[in-house]
Short mmCIF file of N, CA and C and ligand atoms in Angstrom, two decimals:
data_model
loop_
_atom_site.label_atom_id
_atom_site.label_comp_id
_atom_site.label_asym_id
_atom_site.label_seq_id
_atom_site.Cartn_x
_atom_site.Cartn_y
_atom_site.Cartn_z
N UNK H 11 -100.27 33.59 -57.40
CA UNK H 11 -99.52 32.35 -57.16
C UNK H 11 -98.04 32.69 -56.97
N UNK H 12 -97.49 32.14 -56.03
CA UNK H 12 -96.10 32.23 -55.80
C UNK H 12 -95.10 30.50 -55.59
N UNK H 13 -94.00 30.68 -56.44
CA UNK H 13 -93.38 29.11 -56.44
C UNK H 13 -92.32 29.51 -55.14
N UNK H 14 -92.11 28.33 -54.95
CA UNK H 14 -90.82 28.42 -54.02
C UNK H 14 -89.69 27.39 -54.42
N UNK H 15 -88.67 27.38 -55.06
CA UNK H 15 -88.29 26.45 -55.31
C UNK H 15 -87.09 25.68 -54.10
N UNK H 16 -87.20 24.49 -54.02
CA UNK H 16 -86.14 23.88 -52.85
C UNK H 16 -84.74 23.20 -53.45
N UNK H 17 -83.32 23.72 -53.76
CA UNK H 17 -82.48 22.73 -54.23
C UNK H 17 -81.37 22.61 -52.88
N UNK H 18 -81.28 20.97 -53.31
CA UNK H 18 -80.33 20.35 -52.92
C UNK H 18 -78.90 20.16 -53.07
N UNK H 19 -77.97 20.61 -52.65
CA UNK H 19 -76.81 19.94 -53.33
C UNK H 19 -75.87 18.79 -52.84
N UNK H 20 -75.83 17.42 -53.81
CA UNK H 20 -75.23 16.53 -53.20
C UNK H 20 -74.07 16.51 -53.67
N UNK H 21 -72.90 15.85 -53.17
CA UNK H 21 -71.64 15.73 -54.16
C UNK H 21 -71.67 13.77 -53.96
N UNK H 22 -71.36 13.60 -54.78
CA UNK H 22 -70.68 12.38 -55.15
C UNK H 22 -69.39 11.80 -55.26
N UNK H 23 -68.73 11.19 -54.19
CA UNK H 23 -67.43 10.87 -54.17
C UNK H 23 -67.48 9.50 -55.13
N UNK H 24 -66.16 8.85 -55.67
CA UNK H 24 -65.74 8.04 -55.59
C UNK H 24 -65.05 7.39 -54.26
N UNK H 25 -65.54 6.04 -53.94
CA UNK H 25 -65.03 5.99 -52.69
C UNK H 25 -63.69 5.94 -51.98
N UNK H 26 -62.65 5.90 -53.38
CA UNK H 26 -61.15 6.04 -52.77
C UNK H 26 -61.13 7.17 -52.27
N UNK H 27 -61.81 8.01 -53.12
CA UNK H 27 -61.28 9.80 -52.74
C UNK H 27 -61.82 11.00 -51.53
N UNK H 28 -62.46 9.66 -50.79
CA UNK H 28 -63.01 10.51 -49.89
C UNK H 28 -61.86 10.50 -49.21
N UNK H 29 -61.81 12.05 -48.27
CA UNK H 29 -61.04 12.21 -46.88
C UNK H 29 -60.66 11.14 -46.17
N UNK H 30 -59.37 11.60 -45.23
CA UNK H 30 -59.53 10.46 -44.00
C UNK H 30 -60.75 10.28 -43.40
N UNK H 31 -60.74 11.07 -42.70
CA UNK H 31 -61.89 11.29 -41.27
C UNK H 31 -63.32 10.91 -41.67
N UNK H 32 -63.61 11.18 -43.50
CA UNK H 32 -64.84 10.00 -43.65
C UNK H 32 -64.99 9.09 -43.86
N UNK H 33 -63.61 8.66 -44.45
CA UNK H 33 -63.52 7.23 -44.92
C UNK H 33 -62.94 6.14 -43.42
N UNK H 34 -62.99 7.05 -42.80
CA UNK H 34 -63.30 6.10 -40.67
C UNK H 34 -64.39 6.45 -40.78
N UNK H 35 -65.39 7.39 -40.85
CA UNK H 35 -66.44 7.28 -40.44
C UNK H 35 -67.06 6.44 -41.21
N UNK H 36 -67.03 6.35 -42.46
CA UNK H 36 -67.69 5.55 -43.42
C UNK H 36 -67.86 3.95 -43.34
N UNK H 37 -66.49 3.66 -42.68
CA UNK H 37 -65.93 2.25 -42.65
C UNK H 37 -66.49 1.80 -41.24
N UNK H 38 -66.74 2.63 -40.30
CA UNK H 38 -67.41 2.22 -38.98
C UNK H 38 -68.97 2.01 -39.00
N UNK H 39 -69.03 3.01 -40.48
CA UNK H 39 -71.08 2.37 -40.47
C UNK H 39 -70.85 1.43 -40.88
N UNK H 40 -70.19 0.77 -42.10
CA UNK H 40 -69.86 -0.12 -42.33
C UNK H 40 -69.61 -1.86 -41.90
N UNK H 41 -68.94 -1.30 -40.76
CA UNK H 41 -68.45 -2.36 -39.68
C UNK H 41 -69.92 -2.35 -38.63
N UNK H 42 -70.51 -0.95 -38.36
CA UNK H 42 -71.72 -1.72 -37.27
C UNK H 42 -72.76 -2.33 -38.35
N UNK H 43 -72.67 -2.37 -39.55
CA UNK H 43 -73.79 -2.79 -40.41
C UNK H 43 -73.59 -4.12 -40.01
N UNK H 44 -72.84 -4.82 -40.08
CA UNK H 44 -72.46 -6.60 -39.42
C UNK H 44 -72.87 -6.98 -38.49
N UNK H 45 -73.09 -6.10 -37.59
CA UNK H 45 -73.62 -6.24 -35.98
C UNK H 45 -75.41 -6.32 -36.20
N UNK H 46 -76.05 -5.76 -37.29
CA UNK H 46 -77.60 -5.18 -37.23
C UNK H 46 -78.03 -6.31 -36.65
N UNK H 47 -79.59 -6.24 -35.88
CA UNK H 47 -79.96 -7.28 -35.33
C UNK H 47 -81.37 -7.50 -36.46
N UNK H 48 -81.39 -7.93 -38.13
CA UNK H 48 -82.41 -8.11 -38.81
C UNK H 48 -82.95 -9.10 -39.28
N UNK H 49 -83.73 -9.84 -38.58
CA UNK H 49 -83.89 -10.88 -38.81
C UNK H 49 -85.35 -11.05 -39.88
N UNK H 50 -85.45 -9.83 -39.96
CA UNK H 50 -87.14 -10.18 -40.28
C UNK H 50 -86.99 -8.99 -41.78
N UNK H 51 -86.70 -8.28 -41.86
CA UNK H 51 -86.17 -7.80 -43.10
C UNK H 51 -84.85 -8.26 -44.01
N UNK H 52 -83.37 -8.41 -43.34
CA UNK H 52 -82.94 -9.00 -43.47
C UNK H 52 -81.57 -7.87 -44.56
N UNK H 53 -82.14 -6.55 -43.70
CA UNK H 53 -81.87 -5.57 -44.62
C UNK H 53 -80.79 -5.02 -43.19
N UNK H 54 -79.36 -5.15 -43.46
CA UNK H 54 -78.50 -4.71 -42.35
C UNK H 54 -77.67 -2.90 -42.34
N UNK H 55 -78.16 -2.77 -41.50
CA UNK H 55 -77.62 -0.66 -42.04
C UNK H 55 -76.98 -0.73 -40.59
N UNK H 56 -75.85 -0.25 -41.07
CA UNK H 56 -75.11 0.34 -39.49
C UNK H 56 -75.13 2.26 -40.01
N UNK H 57 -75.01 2.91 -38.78
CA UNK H 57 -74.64 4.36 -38.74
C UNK H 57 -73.41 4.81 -37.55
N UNK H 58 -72.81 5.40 -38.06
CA UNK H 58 -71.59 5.78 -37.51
C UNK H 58 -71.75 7.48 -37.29
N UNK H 59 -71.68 8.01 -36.09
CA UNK H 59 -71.86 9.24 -35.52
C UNK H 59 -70.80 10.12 -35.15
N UNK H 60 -70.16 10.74 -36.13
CA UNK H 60 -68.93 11.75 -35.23
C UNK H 60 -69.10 12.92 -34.48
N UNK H 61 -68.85 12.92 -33.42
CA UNK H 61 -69.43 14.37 -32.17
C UNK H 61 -68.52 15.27 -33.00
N UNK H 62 -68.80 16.22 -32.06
CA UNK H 62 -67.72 17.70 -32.51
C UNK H 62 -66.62 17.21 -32.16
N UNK H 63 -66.51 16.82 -30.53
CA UNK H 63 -64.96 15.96 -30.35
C UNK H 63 -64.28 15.23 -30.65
N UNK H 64 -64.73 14.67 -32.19
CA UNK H 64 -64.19 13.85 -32.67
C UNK H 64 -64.56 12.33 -32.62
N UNK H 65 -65.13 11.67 -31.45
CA UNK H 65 -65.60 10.66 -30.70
C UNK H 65 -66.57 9.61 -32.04
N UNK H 66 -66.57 8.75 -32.52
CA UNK H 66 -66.94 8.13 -32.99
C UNK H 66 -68.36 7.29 -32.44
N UNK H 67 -69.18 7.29 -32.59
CA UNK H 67 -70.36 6.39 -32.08
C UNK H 67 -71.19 5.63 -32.98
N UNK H 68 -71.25 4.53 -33.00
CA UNK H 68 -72.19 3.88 -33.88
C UNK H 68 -73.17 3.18 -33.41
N UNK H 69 -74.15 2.40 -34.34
CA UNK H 69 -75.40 2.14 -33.97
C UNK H 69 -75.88 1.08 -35.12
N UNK H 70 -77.06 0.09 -35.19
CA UNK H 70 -77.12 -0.32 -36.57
C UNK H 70 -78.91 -1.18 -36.19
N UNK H 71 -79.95 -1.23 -37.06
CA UNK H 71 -80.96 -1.08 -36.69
C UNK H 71 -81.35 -2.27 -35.95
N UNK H 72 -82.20 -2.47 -34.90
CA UNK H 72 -82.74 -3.55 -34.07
C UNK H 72 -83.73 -3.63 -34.51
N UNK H 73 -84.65 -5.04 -35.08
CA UNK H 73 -85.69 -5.28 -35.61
C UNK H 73 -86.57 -6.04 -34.08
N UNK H 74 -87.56 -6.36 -34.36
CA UNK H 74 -88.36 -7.01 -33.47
C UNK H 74 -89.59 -7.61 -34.14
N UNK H 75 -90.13 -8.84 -33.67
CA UNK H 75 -90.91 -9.46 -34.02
C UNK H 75 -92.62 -8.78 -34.21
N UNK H 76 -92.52 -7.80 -33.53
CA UNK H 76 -93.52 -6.62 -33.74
C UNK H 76 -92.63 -5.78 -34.17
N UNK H 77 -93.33 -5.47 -35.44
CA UNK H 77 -92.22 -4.84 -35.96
C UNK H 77 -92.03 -2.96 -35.69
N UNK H 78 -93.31 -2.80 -35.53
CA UNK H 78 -92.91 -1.10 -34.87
C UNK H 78 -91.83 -0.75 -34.02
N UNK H 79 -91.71 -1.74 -33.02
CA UNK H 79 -90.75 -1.62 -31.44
C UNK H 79 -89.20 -2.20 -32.06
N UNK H 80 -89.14 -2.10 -33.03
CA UNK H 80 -87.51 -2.12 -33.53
C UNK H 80 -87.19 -0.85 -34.02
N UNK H 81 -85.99 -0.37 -34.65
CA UNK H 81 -85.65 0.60 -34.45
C UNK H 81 -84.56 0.56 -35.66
N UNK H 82 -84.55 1.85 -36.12
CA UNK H 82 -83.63 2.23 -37.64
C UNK H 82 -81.64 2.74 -36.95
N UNK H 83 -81.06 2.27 -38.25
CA UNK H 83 -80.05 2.64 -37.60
C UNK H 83 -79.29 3.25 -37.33
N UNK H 84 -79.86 4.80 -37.64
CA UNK H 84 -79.36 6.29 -37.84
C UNK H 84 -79.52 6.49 -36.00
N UNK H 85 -80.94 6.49 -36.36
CA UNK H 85 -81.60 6.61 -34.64
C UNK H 85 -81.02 5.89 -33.44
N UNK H 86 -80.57 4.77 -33.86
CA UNK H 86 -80.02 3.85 -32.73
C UNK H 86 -78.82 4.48 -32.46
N UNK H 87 -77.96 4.93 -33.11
CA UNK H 87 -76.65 5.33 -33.20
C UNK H 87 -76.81 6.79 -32.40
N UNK H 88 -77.89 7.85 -32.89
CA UNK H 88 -77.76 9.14 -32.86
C UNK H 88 -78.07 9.21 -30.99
N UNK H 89 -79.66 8.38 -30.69
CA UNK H 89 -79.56 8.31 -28.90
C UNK H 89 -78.64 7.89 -28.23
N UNK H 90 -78.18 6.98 -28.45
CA UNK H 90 -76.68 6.54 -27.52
C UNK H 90 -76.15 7.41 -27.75
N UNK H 91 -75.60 8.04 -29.07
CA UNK H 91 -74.36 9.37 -29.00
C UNK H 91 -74.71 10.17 -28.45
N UNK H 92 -76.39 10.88 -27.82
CA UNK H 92 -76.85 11.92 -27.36
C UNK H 92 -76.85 11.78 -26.07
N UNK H 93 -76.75 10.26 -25.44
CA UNK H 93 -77.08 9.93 -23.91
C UNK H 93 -75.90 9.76 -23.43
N UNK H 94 -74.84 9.53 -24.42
CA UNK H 94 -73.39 9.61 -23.48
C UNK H 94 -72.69 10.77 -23.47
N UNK H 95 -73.22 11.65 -24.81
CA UNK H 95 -72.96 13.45 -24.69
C UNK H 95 -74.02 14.38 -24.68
N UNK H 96 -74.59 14.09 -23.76
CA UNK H 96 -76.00 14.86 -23.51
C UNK H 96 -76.08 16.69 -24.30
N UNK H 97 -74.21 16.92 -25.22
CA UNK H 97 -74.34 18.26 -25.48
C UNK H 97 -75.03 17.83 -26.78
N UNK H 98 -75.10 16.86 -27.21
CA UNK H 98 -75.45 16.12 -28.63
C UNK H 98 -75.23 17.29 -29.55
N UNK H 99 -73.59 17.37 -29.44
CA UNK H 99 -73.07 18.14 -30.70
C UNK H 99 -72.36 17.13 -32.19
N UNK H 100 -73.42 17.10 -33.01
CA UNK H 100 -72.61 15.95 -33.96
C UNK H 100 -72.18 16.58 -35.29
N UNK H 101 -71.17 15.87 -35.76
CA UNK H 101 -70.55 16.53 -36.79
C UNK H 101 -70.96 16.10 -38.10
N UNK H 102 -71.35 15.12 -38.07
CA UNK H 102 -71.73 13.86 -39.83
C UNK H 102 -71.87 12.54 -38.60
N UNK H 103 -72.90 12.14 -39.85
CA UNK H 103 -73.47 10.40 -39.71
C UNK H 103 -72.97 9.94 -41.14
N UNK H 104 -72.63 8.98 -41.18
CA UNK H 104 -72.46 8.20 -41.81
C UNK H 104 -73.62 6.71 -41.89
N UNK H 105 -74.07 6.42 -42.96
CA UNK H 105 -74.57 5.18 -43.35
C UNK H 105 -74.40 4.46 -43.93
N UNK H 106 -74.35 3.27 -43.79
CA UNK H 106 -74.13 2.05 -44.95
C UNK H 106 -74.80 0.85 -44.82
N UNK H 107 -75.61 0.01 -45.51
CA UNK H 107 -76.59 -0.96 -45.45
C UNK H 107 -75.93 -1.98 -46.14
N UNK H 108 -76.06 -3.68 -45.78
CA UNK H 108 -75.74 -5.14 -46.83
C UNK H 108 -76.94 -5.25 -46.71
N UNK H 109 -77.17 -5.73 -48.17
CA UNK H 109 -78.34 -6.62 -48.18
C UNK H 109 -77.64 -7.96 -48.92
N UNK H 110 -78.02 -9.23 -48.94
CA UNK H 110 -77.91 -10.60 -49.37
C UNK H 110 -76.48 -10.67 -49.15
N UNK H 111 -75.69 -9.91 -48.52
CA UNK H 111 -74.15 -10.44 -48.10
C UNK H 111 -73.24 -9.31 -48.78
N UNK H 112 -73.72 -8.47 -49.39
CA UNK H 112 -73.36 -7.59 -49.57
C UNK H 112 -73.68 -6.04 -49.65
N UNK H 113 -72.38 -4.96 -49.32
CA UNK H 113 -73.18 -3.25 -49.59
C UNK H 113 -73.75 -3.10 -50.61
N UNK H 114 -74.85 -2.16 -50.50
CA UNK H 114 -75.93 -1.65 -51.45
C UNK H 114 -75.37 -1.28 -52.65
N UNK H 115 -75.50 -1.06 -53.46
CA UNK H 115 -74.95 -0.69 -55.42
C UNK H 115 -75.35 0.66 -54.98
N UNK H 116 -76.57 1.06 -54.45
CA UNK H 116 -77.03 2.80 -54.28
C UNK H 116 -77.38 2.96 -53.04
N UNK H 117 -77.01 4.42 -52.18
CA UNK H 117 -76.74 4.62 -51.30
C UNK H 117 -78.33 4.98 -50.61
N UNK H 118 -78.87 4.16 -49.13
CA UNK H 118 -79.96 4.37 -49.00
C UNK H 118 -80.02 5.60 -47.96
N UNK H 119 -80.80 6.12 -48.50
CA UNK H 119 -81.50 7.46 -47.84
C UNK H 119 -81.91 7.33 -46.63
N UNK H 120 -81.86 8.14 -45.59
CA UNK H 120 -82.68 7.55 -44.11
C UNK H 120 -83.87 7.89 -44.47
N UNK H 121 -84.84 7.61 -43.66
CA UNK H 121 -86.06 7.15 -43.47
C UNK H 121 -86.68 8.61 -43.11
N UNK H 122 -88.16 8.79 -43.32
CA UNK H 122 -88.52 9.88 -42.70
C UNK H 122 -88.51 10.37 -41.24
N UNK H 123 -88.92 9.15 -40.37
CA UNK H 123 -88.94 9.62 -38.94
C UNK H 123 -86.98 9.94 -38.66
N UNK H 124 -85.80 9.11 -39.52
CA UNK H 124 -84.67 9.47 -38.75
C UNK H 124 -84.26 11.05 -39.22
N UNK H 125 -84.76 11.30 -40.81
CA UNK H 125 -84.95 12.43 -40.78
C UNK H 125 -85.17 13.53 -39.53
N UNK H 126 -86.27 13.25 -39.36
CA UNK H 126 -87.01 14.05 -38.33
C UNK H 126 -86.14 14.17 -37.28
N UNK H 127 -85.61 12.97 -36.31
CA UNK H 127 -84.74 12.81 -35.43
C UNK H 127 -83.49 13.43 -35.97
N UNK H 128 -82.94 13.54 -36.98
CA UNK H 128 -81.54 14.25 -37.22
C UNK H 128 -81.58 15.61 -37.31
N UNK H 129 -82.89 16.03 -37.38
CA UNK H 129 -83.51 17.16 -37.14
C UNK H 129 -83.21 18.03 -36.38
N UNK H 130 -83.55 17.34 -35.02
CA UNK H 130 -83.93 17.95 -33.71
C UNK H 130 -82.15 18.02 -33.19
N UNK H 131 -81.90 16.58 -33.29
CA UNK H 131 -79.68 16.79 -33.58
C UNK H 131 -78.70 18.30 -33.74
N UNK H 132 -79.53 18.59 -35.59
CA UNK H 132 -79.31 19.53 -36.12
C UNK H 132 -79.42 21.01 -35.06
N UNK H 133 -80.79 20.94 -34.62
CA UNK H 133 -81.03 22.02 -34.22
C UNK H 133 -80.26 22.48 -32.52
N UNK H 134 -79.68 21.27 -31.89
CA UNK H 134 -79.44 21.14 -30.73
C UNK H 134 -78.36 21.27 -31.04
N UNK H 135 -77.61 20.74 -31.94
CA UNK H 135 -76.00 21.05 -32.58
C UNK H 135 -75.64 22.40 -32.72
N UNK H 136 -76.59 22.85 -33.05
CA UNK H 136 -76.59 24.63 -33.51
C UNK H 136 -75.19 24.60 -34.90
N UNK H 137 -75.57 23.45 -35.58
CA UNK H 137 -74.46 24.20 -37.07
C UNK H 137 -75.26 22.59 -37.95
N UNK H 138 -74.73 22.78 -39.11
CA UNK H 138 -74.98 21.39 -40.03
C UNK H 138 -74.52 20.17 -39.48
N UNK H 139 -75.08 19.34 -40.24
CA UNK H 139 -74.82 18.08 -39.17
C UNK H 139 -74.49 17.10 -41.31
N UNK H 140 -73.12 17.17 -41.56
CA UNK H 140 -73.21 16.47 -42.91
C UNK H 140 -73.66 15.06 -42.75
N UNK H 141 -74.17 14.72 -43.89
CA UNK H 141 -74.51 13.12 -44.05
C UNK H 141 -73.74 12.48 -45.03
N UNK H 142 -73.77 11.56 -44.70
CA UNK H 142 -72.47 10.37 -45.97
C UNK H 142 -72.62 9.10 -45.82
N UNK H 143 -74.08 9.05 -47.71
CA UNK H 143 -74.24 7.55 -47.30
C UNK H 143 -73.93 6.77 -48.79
N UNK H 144 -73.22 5.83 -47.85
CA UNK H 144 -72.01 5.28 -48.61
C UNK H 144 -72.67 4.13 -49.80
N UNK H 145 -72.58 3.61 -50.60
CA UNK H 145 -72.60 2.19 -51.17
C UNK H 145 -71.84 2.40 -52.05
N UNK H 146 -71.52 0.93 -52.95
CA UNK H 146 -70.32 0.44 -53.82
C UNK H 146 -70.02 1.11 -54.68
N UNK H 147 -71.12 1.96 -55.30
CA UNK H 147 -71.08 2.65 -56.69
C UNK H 147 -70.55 4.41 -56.18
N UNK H 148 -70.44 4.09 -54.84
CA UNK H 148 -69.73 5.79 -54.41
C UNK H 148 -70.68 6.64 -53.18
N UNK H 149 -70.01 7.50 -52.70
CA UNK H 149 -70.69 8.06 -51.34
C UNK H 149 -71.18 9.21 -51.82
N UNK H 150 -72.53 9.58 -51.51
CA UNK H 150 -73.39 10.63 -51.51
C UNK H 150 -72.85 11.42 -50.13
N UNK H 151 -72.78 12.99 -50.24
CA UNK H 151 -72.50 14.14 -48.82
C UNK H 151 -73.67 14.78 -49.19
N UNK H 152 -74.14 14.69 -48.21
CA UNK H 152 -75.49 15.80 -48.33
C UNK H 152 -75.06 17.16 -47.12
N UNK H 153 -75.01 18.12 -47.11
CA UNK H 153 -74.06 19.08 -46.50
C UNK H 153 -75.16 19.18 -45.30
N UNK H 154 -76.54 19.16 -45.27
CA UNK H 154 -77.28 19.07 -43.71
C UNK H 154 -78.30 18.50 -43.75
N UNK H 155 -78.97 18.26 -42.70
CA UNK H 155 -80.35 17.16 -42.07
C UNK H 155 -81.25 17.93 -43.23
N UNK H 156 -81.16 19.49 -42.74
CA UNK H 156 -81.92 20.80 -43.37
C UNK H 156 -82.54 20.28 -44.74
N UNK H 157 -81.67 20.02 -45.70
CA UNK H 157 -81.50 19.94 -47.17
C UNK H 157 -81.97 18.51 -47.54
N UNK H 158 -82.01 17.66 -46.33
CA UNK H 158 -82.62 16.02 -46.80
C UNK H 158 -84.16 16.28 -45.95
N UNK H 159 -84.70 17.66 -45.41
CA UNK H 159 -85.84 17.87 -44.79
C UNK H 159 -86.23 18.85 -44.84
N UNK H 160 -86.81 19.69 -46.09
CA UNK H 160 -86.53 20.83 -46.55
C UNK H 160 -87.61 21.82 -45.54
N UNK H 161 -88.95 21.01 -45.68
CA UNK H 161 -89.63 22.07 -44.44
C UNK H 161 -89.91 21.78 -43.23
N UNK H 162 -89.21 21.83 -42.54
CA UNK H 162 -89.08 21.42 -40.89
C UNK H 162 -90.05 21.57 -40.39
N UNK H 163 -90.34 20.27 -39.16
CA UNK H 163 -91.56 20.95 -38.09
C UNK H 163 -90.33 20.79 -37.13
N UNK H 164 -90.46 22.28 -36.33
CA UNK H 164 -89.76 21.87 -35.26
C UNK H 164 -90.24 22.76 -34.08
N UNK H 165 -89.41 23.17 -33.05
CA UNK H 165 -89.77 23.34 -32.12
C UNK H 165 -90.48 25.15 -32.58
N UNK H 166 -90.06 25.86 -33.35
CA UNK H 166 -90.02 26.75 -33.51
C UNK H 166 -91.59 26.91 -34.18
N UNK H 167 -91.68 26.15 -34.80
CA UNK H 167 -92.96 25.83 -35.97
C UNK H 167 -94.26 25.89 -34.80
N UNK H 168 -94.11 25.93 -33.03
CA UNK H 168 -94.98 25.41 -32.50
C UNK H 168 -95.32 27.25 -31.59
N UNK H 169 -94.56 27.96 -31.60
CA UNK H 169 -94.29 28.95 -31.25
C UNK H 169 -94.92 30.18 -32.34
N UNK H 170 -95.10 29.56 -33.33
CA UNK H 170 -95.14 30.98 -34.72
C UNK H 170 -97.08 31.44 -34.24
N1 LIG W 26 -83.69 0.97 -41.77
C1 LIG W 26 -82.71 1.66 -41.16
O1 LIG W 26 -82.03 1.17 -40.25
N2 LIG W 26 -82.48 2.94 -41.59
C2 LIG W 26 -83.19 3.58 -42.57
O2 LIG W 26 -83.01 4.76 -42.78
C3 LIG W 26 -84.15 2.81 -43.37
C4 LIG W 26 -84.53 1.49 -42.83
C5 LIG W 26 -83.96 -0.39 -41.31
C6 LIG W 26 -85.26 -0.55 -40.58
C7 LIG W 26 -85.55 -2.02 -40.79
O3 LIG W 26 -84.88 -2.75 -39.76
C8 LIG W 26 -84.90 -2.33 -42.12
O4 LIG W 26 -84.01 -1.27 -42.40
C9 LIG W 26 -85.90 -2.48 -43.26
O5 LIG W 26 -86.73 -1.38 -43.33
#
């Protein structure tokens, strides 16, 4: 028998003390969280995308009355940032969700499939791609996609 063990390391800001450059990115998931189109959950997440160039892109989830054909709001954010910079070099996403009129008390985790999709980001980025997801009680940095998806399927996995 052999273990493998997987650790994570998150840091925990207080939210005054984050940086500039996350506390814009932070405040823009923030701001597309207002925009979400959720009518049927009722659960609003914007994501905010910084390229390597600096370029800001956000996104925030589209629901639909069938509910498969709506869409999370890491993902919404990350294709538009990839279709207007087809180098889809990104630097950090940022997340932030209201629910009942207000941000979350604890910071929600993306989802498995945006996982997956921040994935493929990651790997097309060719470096870490940080995450920073925000709520009231303080911002979680998770330093890559890697570390919130510890055993990848990816393109490589199809090749071995
Ligand atoms: N949602 C996101 O936008 N991102 C996530 O990572 C988790 C879930 C959305 C999808 C759906 O519109 C609502 O939250 C409730 O699941």
């Amino acid at each position: 028998m052999k273990e493998y063990e997987i650790n994570t390391k998150i840091r925990i800001y207080d939210n005054q003390e984050l940086a500039a450059p996350d506390h814009a990115l932070v405040e823009a998931a923030k701001e597309a969280a207002l925009n979400s189109y959720a009518p049927y959950s009722k659960f609003h997440v914007g994501a905010a995308v910084r390229m390597a160039d600096g370029r800001i892109i956000t996104g925030n989830n589209q629901e639909n009355a069938a509910f498969p054909s709506g869409l999370c709001a890491e993902r919404t954010a990350m294709f538009y940032a990839c279709s207007q910079a087809p180098s889809c070099d990104i630097a950090a996403i940022a997340v932030a969700a209201q629910a009942h009129g207000h941000y979350t008390e604890s910071p929600v985790p993306p989802c498995g499939a945006c996982r997956q999709a921040m994935l493929e980001a990651e790997e097309r980025s060719g470096h870490s791609i940080r995450i920073l997801l925000y709520s009231e009680s303080g911002t979680f940095e998770i330093p890559s996609v890697k570390s919130l998806l510890p055993l990848q399927f990816k393109d490589e996995t199809m090749k071995e």
